[in-house]
Amino acid sequence: MNKQNMSIRKKYNVIGIMSGTSMDGLDCSFIKTNGTNFVQIIKESTFEFTPHYKNKLRKIISRAPKNNLSQQIKYFYENEDYITNNLLKYIRIFLRKINTKKNIIDLIGISGQTVLHNPKKKISIQLGSCSKINKILHIPIIGNFRENDINNGGQGAPIGSFYHKYILNKVSKKTAIINLGGISNITYSSTKELIAFDMGPGNSLIDDLTFYFYKKRFDHKGNYAKKGSLIKEILNDFQKDVFFKQNYPKSLDREYFNRFFNILKNKKNTDSIHTASMMSVMSIIMGIKLLKKNIKKIIVTGGGRKNNFLMKSIGSELNKIKIMNIDQFGYNGDLLEAQMFAYLAVRSLKKLPLSTPNTTGVNKSITGGYLFS
């Protein structure tokens, strides 16, 4: 398909593919969008990764060389085929599920699996070869969403603020969206500005500790956290981390706070999960203070919105702000990021901005992503 002809068309049939920092599955969303003010969700699915694949993914990340960045990068790309093949498997299943002819699909937007994000060294690696997927499926792919941002002074994350802006424009003013994924991030939008930044660990520490103690993927409804007690000295140490003293824009690697996992895994099971949960809560409280905006509502998306302990604790700490679930507005909070990468793919095709100085720290508002066709 001719790139120029595609970019002239107003709306596109796009599939968004997302595997987040929680590393628990692949989200697929088939939408029609113009990349600005129109999104129609057609069909969506989540495919849970097998325990074998999740364990392999954890091992790939944990076994990477620690002190040599060039060796680290080389090591990750040596493992890319394994991740690409897994993405392909689920994309093919989704294509069969939506039962749509390939020529109806204009684009697939793929985020890739984040295995390394180091804003200080200006590198962010998402594995999953868009070139290989394009050659096998014969559908145009847009990926590498972060590269242009990093090459122009940005951190490459958080990258989805324009989709959050689209939702905020539709639903409410004086409102922010918080994505409680593996890492939590916030987006605030007004007529004059768009602000986004990573806040801290969302579900990552909670999930890792729940898996360590109970071999379960996550703390269902926050039930383990609810049974535990706070280890105050660990929370106090956490809140002193230099990350919370930094102004936005800022972003995090999933492994950044891993030293607290190594401390908490030696404490009582439920106390550890309770304390990790309160770390996530306090990250959000500190992030709201850093934002310094008159927010009346917070809309929560991502897997953490299903954690009753987290949601109640956030509501208790922010008692003057109404805490709402994204599902109340007709969006599936498990699939929002898949929708986001479909939306961003069209913005990329149309050369519309994906990031701004106040979302990633890029020098000026720029587009991003590369077309593989």
Short mmCIF file of C-alpha atoms in Angstrom, two decimals:
data_model
loop_
_atom_site.label_atom_id
_atom_site.label_comp_id
_atom_site.label_asym_id
_atom_site.label_seq_id
_atom_site.Cartn_x
_atom_site.Cartn_y
_atom_site.Cartn_z
CA MET A 1 0.00 0.00 0.00
CA ASN A 2 1.32 3.42 -0.96
CA LYS A 3 2.29 5.44 2.13
CA GLN A 4 1.22 8.75 0.58
CA ASN A 5 -2.23 7.42 -0.35
CA MET A 6 -2.69 6.04 3.17
CA SER A 7 -1.85 9.32 4.88
CA ILE A 8 -4.48 11.23 2.86
CA ARG A 9 -7.32 9.00 4.08
CA LYS A 10 -9.24 10.32 7.06
CA LYS A 11 -9.86 7.20 9.17
CA TYR A 12 -7.99 3.93 9.40
CA ASN A 13 -8.69 0.40 10.53
CA VAL A 14 -5.85 -0.25 12.96
CA ILE A 15 -4.80 -2.99 15.36
CA GLY A 16 -2.89 -1.91 18.46
CA ILE A 17 -0.61 -4.42 20.16
CA MET A 18 0.68 -3.93 23.69
CA SER A 19 2.66 -6.03 26.16
CA GLY A 20 3.23 -3.95 29.27
CA THR A 21 5.75 -3.83 32.09
CA SER A 22 3.55 -6.24 34.08
CA MET A 23 4.59 -8.87 31.48
CA ASP A 24 1.45 -10.93 32.03
CA GLY A 25 -0.04 -11.02 28.54
CA LEU A 26 -0.61 -9.44 25.15
CA ASP A 27 -3.42 -6.93 24.61
CA CYS A 28 -4.88 -6.49 21.12
CA SER A 29 -7.37 -3.82 20.08
CA PHE A 30 -8.93 -3.37 16.62
CA ILE A 31 -10.19 0.19 16.20
CA LYS A 32 -11.12 2.74 13.56
CA THR A 33 -9.53 6.14 14.20
CA ASN A 34 -8.31 9.34 12.59
CA GLY A 35 -5.61 9.77 15.25
CA THR A 36 -7.20 12.96 16.58
CA ASN A 37 -10.84 13.22 17.67
CA PHE A 38 -12.42 9.94 16.53
CA VAL A 39 -12.00 6.43 17.93
CA GLN A 40 -14.39 3.53 17.36
CA ILE A 41 -13.48 0.33 19.19
CA ILE A 42 -14.40 -2.70 17.05
CA LYS A 43 -13.01 -5.77 18.83
CA GLU A 44 -10.48 -6.44 21.59
CA SER A 45 -8.83 -9.38 23.32
CA THR A 46 -6.23 -10.12 25.98
CA PHE A 47 -4.07 -13.22 25.67
CA GLU A 48 -2.45 -14.35 28.89
CA PHE A 49 1.14 -15.46 28.50
CA THR A 50 1.94 -19.05 29.44
CA PRO A 51 3.85 -19.55 32.73
CA HIS A 52 6.78 -20.88 30.68
CA TYR A 53 6.94 -17.73 28.54
CA LYS A 54 6.57 -15.39 31.55
CA ASN A 55 9.39 -17.17 33.36
CA LYS A 56 11.58 -17.03 30.26
CA LEU A 57 10.86 -13.31 29.88
CA ARG A 58 11.79 -12.66 33.51
CA LYS A 59 15.01 -14.62 33.04
CA ILE A 60 15.92 -12.73 29.87
CA ILE A 61 15.64 -9.45 31.78
CA SER A 62 17.28 -10.61 35.03
CA ARG A 63 20.25 -12.29 33.30
CA ALA A 64 21.23 -9.28 31.20
CA PRO A 65 24.79 -7.96 31.78
CA LYS A 66 24.52 -5.21 34.40
CA ASN A 67 27.57 -2.98 34.05
CA ASN A 68 28.23 -2.87 30.30
CA LEU A 69 25.53 -1.11 28.29
CA SER A 70 26.78 -2.22 24.85
CA GLN A 71 26.88 -5.85 26.00
CA GLN A 72 23.43 -5.43 27.52
CA ILE A 73 22.00 -4.11 24.24
CA LYS A 74 23.69 -6.91 22.24
CA TYR A 75 22.35 -9.53 24.67
CA PHE A 76 18.77 -8.26 24.43
CA TYR A 77 18.73 -8.24 20.62
CA GLU A 78 20.14 -11.77 20.60
CA ASN A 79 16.93 -12.76 22.39
CA GLU A 80 14.58 -10.76 20.17
CA ASP A 81 13.51 -13.64 17.91
CA TYR A 82 12.00 -15.52 20.84
CA ILE A 83 9.82 -12.54 21.74
CA THR A 84 8.95 -11.75 18.09
CA ASN A 85 7.73 -15.31 17.51
CA ASN A 86 5.53 -15.12 20.60
CA LEU A 87 4.01 -11.80 19.46
CA LEU A 88 3.36 -13.28 16.03
CA LYS A 89 1.57 -16.28 17.52
CA TYR A 90 -0.93 -14.13 19.39
CA ILE A 91 -1.38 -11.59 16.58
CA ARG A 92 -2.32 -14.44 14.23
CA ILE A 93 -4.84 -15.76 16.77
CA PHE A 94 -6.34 -12.27 17.07
CA LEU A 95 -6.55 -11.88 13.28
CA ARG A 96 -8.51 -15.14 13.10
CA LYS A 97 -10.71 -13.99 15.97
CA ILE A 98 -11.74 -10.69 14.38
CA ASN A 99 -12.50 -12.57 11.15
CA THR A 100 -11.59 -9.60 8.95
CA LYS A 101 -9.84 -9.75 5.59
CA LYS A 102 -6.25 -8.58 5.76
CA ASN A 103 -6.78 -5.90 3.13
CA ILE A 104 -9.31 -4.22 5.45
CA ILE A 105 -6.55 -3.65 8.04
CA ASP A 106 -4.57 -0.52 7.19
CA LEU A 107 -2.00 -0.72 9.97
CA ILE A 108 -0.78 -2.54 13.04
CA GLY A 109 0.80 -0.41 15.79
CA ILE A 110 3.20 -2.41 17.96
CA SER A 111 4.82 -1.20 21.17
CA GLY A 112 7.11 -4.21 21.64
CA GLN A 113 8.14 -5.72 24.96
CA THR A 114 10.11 -3.24 27.06
CA VAL A 115 13.20 -4.97 28.46
CA LEU A 116 15.35 -1.92 29.20
CA HIS A 117 14.53 1.72 29.85
CA ASN A 118 17.41 3.92 30.96
CA PRO A 119 16.51 7.61 30.63
CA LYS A 120 19.90 8.76 31.96
CA LYS A 121 21.72 6.96 29.16
CA LYS A 122 19.01 7.81 26.62
CA ILE A 123 18.07 4.28 25.69
CA SER A 124 14.80 2.38 25.66
CA ILE A 125 14.57 -1.12 24.17
CA GLN A 126 11.30 -2.73 23.11
CA LEU A 127 11.80 -6.17 21.60
CA GLY A 128 9.67 -7.55 18.79
CA SER A 129 10.87 -7.13 15.21
CA CYS A 130 8.35 -5.02 13.27
CA SER A 131 10.25 -5.80 10.07
CA LYS A 132 9.88 -9.56 10.55
CA ILE A 133 6.19 -9.30 11.54
CA ASN A 134 5.51 -7.16 8.45
CA LYS A 135 7.25 -9.63 6.13
CA ILE A 136 5.27 -12.56 7.52
CA LEU A 137 1.83 -10.92 7.81
CA HIS A 138 2.06 -8.57 4.80
CA ILE A 139 0.33 -5.81 6.79
CA PRO A 140 1.98 -2.38 7.26
CA ILE A 141 3.44 -2.08 10.77
CA ILE A 142 4.32 1.04 12.73
CA GLY A 143 6.68 0.56 15.67
CA ASN A 144 9.83 2.02 17.28
CA PHE A 145 7.64 4.77 18.74
CA ARG A 146 10.27 6.01 21.20
CA GLU A 147 13.39 6.26 19.05
CA ASN A 148 12.75 9.67 17.46
CA ASP A 149 11.84 11.09 20.86
CA ILE A 150 15.12 9.90 22.41
CA ASN A 151 17.12 11.16 19.40
CA ASN A 152 15.61 14.61 20.01
CA GLY A 153 16.42 14.94 23.71
CA GLY A 154 13.45 13.07 25.20
CA GLN A 155 13.29 10.07 27.53
CA GLY A 156 11.00 8.04 25.24
CA ALA A 157 8.37 7.61 27.97
CA PRO A 158 5.61 7.95 28.87
CA ILE A 159 4.61 7.87 25.22
CA GLY A 160 0.80 7.61 25.28
CA SER A 161 -0.23 11.04 26.54
CA PHE A 162 -2.03 12.10 23.34
CA TYR A 163 -4.46 9.21 23.62
CA HIS A 164 -5.07 10.09 27.27
CA LYS A 165 -5.61 13.69 26.11
CA TYR A 166 -8.23 12.47 23.60
CA ILE A 167 -10.10 10.66 26.41
CA LEU A 168 -9.85 13.60 28.83
CA ASN A 169 -11.22 15.95 26.17
CA LYS A 170 -14.25 13.69 25.85
CA VAL A 171 -15.02 12.94 29.48
CA SER A 172 -14.04 15.66 31.93
CA LYS A 173 -12.16 18.86 32.76
CA LYS A 174 -9.85 19.36 35.77
CA THR A 175 -9.20 15.63 35.56
CA ALA A 176 -6.05 13.49 35.26
CA ILE A 177 -5.61 9.91 34.07
CA ILE A 178 -3.38 7.61 36.10
CA ASN A 179 -2.28 4.37 34.49
CA LEU A 180 -1.65 1.80 37.22
CA GLY A 181 0.40 -0.66 35.18
CA GLY A 182 3.77 -2.15 36.11
CA ILE A 183 4.96 1.44 36.42
CA SER A 184 2.37 4.11 37.23
CA ASN A 185 2.16 7.26 35.13
CA ILE A 186 -0.07 10.32 35.02
CA THR A 187 -1.42 12.51 32.22
CA TYR A 188 -2.91 15.97 32.79
CA SER A 189 -4.40 17.92 29.91
CA SER A 190 -5.83 21.42 29.56
CA THR A 191 -6.40 23.77 26.63
CA LYS A 192 -2.93 25.23 27.18
CA GLU A 193 -0.76 22.29 28.21
CA LEU A 194 -0.21 18.55 28.21
CA ILE A 195 1.82 17.04 31.05
CA ALA A 196 2.78 13.40 31.60
CA PHE A 197 5.34 11.57 33.70
CA ASP A 198 6.09 8.29 35.44
CA MET A 199 5.17 8.37 39.13
CA GLY A 200 6.72 5.21 40.57
CA PRO A 201 6.12 1.48 40.84
CA GLY A 202 2.49 0.66 40.10
CA ASN A 203 1.98 -3.09 40.22
CA SER A 204 5.56 -4.21 39.57
CA LEU A 205 6.76 -4.70 43.17
CA ILE A 206 3.36 -6.02 44.29
CA ASP A 207 3.24 -8.54 41.43
CA ASP A 208 6.84 -9.68 41.94
CA LEU A 209 6.33 -10.23 45.66
CA THR A 210 2.99 -12.01 45.15
CA PHE A 211 4.65 -14.33 42.65
CA TYR A 212 7.64 -14.86 44.96
CA PHE A 213 5.53 -15.76 48.00
CA TYR A 214 2.44 -17.36 46.47
CA LYS A 215 3.28 -18.14 42.81
CA LYS A 216 0.30 -16.01 41.77
CA ARG A 217 0.39 -13.33 39.07
CA PHE A 218 -1.03 -10.52 41.19
CA ASP A 219 -2.62 -9.71 44.54
CA HIS A 220 -6.28 -10.35 43.69
CA LYS A 221 -8.33 -7.33 44.86
CA GLY A 222 -5.47 -6.46 47.23
CA ASN A 223 -6.46 -9.25 49.62
CA TYR A 224 -2.90 -10.04 50.72
CA ALA A 225 -2.09 -6.35 51.25
CA LYS A 226 -5.26 -5.93 53.33
CA LYS A 227 -4.08 -8.66 55.74
CA GLY A 228 -0.65 -7.14 56.24
CA SER A 229 0.84 -4.27 58.24
CA LEU A 230 3.03 -1.40 57.12
CA ILE A 231 6.79 -1.63 57.60
CA LYS A 232 7.27 2.10 58.18
CA GLU A 233 11.05 2.31 57.95
CA ILE A 234 11.05 0.72 54.49
CA LEU A 235 8.34 3.08 53.24
CA ASN A 236 10.26 6.05 54.69
CA ASP A 237 13.44 4.94 52.90
CA PHE A 238 11.48 4.52 49.67
CA GLN A 239 10.06 8.05 49.85
CA LYS A 240 13.56 9.51 50.17
CA ASP A 241 14.63 8.13 46.79
CA VAL A 242 16.10 10.77 44.48
CA PHE A 243 13.51 9.97 41.79
CA PHE A 244 10.79 11.67 43.83
CA LYS A 245 12.87 14.84 44.16
CA GLN A 246 13.15 15.19 40.37
CA ASN A 247 10.76 17.45 38.52
CA TYR A 248 8.83 16.18 35.50
CA PRO A 249 9.23 15.08 32.78
CA LYS A 250 10.69 11.85 34.11
CA SER A 251 10.42 8.13 33.48
CA LEU A 252 11.37 4.84 35.09
CA ASP A 253 12.66 1.39 34.24
CA ARG A 254 10.65 -1.47 35.74
CA GLU A 255 13.75 -2.65 37.63
CA TYR A 256 14.62 0.76 39.13
CA PHE A 257 13.12 0.02 42.57
CA ASN A 258 14.17 -3.63 42.57
CA ARG A 259 16.35 -3.15 45.66
CA PHE A 260 13.12 -2.93 47.67
CA PHE A 261 12.03 -6.30 46.32
CA ASN A 262 15.27 -7.76 47.70
CA ILE A 263 14.53 -6.19 51.10
CA LEU A 264 10.82 -7.04 51.24
CA LYS A 265 11.17 -10.67 50.16
CA ASN A 266 12.85 -11.33 53.53
CA LYS A 267 9.92 -9.91 55.53
CA LYS A 268 6.57 -11.45 56.42
CA ASN A 269 4.55 -12.22 53.27
CA THR A 270 1.51 -10.02 53.82
CA ASP A 271 3.50 -7.19 55.46
CA SER A 272 5.76 -7.11 52.40
CA ILE A 273 2.86 -6.89 49.95
CA HIS A 274 1.08 -4.31 52.14
CA THR A 275 4.22 -2.15 52.23
CA ALA A 276 4.85 -2.49 48.48
CA SER A 277 1.23 -1.47 47.89
CA MET A 278 1.67 1.62 50.06
CA MET A 279 4.81 2.46 48.07
CA SER A 280 2.62 2.57 44.96
CA VAL A 281 0.07 4.74 46.78
CA MET A 282 2.69 7.18 48.09
CA SER A 283 4.25 7.43 44.61
CA ILE A 284 0.90 8.69 43.38
CA ILE A 285 0.48 11.12 46.29
CA MET A 286 3.94 12.58 45.68
CA GLY A 287 3.24 12.76 41.94
CA ILE A 288 0.01 14.69 42.46
CA LYS A 289 1.89 17.17 44.69
CA LEU A 290 4.57 17.53 42.03
CA LEU A 291 1.95 18.24 39.35
CA LYS A 292 0.62 21.29 41.25
CA LYS A 293 -2.71 21.43 39.40
CA ASN A 294 -6.26 21.92 40.64
CA ILE A 295 -7.49 18.40 39.98
CA LYS A 296 -11.07 17.48 40.90
CA LYS A 297 -11.09 13.92 39.54
CA ILE A 298 -8.62 11.14 38.82
CA ILE A 299 -9.52 8.41 36.33
CA VAL A 300 -7.58 5.20 36.97
CA THR A 301 -6.75 2.70 34.24
CA GLY A 302 -4.48 -0.38 34.11
CA GLY A 303 -4.56 -3.56 36.14
CA GLY A 304 -4.14 -1.74 39.46
CA ARG A 305 -7.65 -0.32 39.21
CA LYS A 306 -8.94 -3.80 40.15
CA ASN A 307 -6.91 -3.78 43.37
CA ASN A 308 -9.43 -2.66 46.01
CA PHE A 309 -6.71 -2.02 48.59
CA LEU A 310 -4.85 0.33 46.22
CA MET A 311 -7.98 2.18 45.13
CA LYS A 312 -9.29 2.66 48.68
CA SER A 313 -5.89 3.77 49.94
CA ILE A 314 -5.48 6.30 47.11
CA GLY A 315 -9.00 7.61 47.80
CA SER A 316 -8.26 7.90 51.51
CA GLU A 317 -5.02 9.84 50.94
CA LEU A 318 -6.59 12.08 48.28
CA ASN A 319 -9.93 12.60 50.00
CA LYS A 320 -10.67 15.88 48.22
CA ILE A 321 -10.29 14.31 44.77
CA LYS A 322 -12.86 11.94 43.27
CA ILE A 323 -11.19 8.65 42.25
CA MET A 324 -12.92 6.96 39.30
CA ASN A 325 -12.45 3.79 37.26
CA ILE A 326 -11.93 4.22 33.48
CA ASP A 327 -14.53 1.47 32.89
CA GLN A 328 -17.21 3.89 34.15
CA PHE A 329 -16.65 5.86 30.94
CA GLY A 330 -17.11 2.87 28.61
CA TYR A 331 -13.44 1.99 28.16
CA ASN A 332 -11.90 -1.36 29.06
CA GLY A 333 -9.04 -0.40 31.38
CA ASP A 334 -7.18 -3.62 30.56
CA LEU A 335 -6.99 -2.70 26.88
CA LEU A 336 -6.51 1.06 26.91
CA GLU A 337 -2.82 0.86 26.02
CA ALA A 338 -3.51 -1.42 23.05
CA GLN A 339 -6.02 1.19 21.82
CA MET A 340 -3.36 3.80 22.48
CA PHE A 341 -0.78 2.21 20.17
CA ALA A 342 -3.36 1.88 17.40
CA TYR A 343 -4.18 5.59 17.85
CA LEU A 344 -0.48 6.53 17.94
CA ALA A 345 0.17 4.54 14.76
CA VAL A 346 -2.25 6.78 12.85
CA ARG A 347 -0.74 9.91 14.42
CA SER A 348 2.68 8.64 13.34
CA LEU A 349 1.45 8.06 9.79
CA LYS A 350 0.01 11.59 9.66
CA LYS A 351 3.21 13.07 11.19
CA LEU A 352 1.26 14.38 14.19
CA PRO A 353 3.02 14.90 17.54
CA LEU A 354 3.47 11.93 19.89
CA SER A 355 5.46 13.75 22.55
CA THR A 356 6.13 17.24 23.88
CA PRO A 357 8.66 18.91 26.21
CA ASN A 358 6.29 18.36 29.18
CA THR A 359 5.58 14.67 28.48
CA THR A 360 9.00 13.19 27.70
CA GLY A 361 11.39 16.15 27.88
CA VAL A 362 11.87 16.24 24.12
CA ASN A 363 13.28 19.52 22.73
CA LYS A 364 10.05 20.39 20.89
CA SER A 365 6.76 18.67 20.02
CA ILE A 366 7.58 15.89 17.57
CA THR A 367 6.13 12.84 15.90
CA GLY A 368 7.66 9.36 16.12
CA GLY A 369 7.37 5.78 14.99
CA TYR A 370 8.61 4.04 11.83
CA LEU A 371 6.58 2.46 9.05
CA PHE A 372 7.50 -1.06 7.96
CA SER A 373 5.68 -1.92 4.74
#
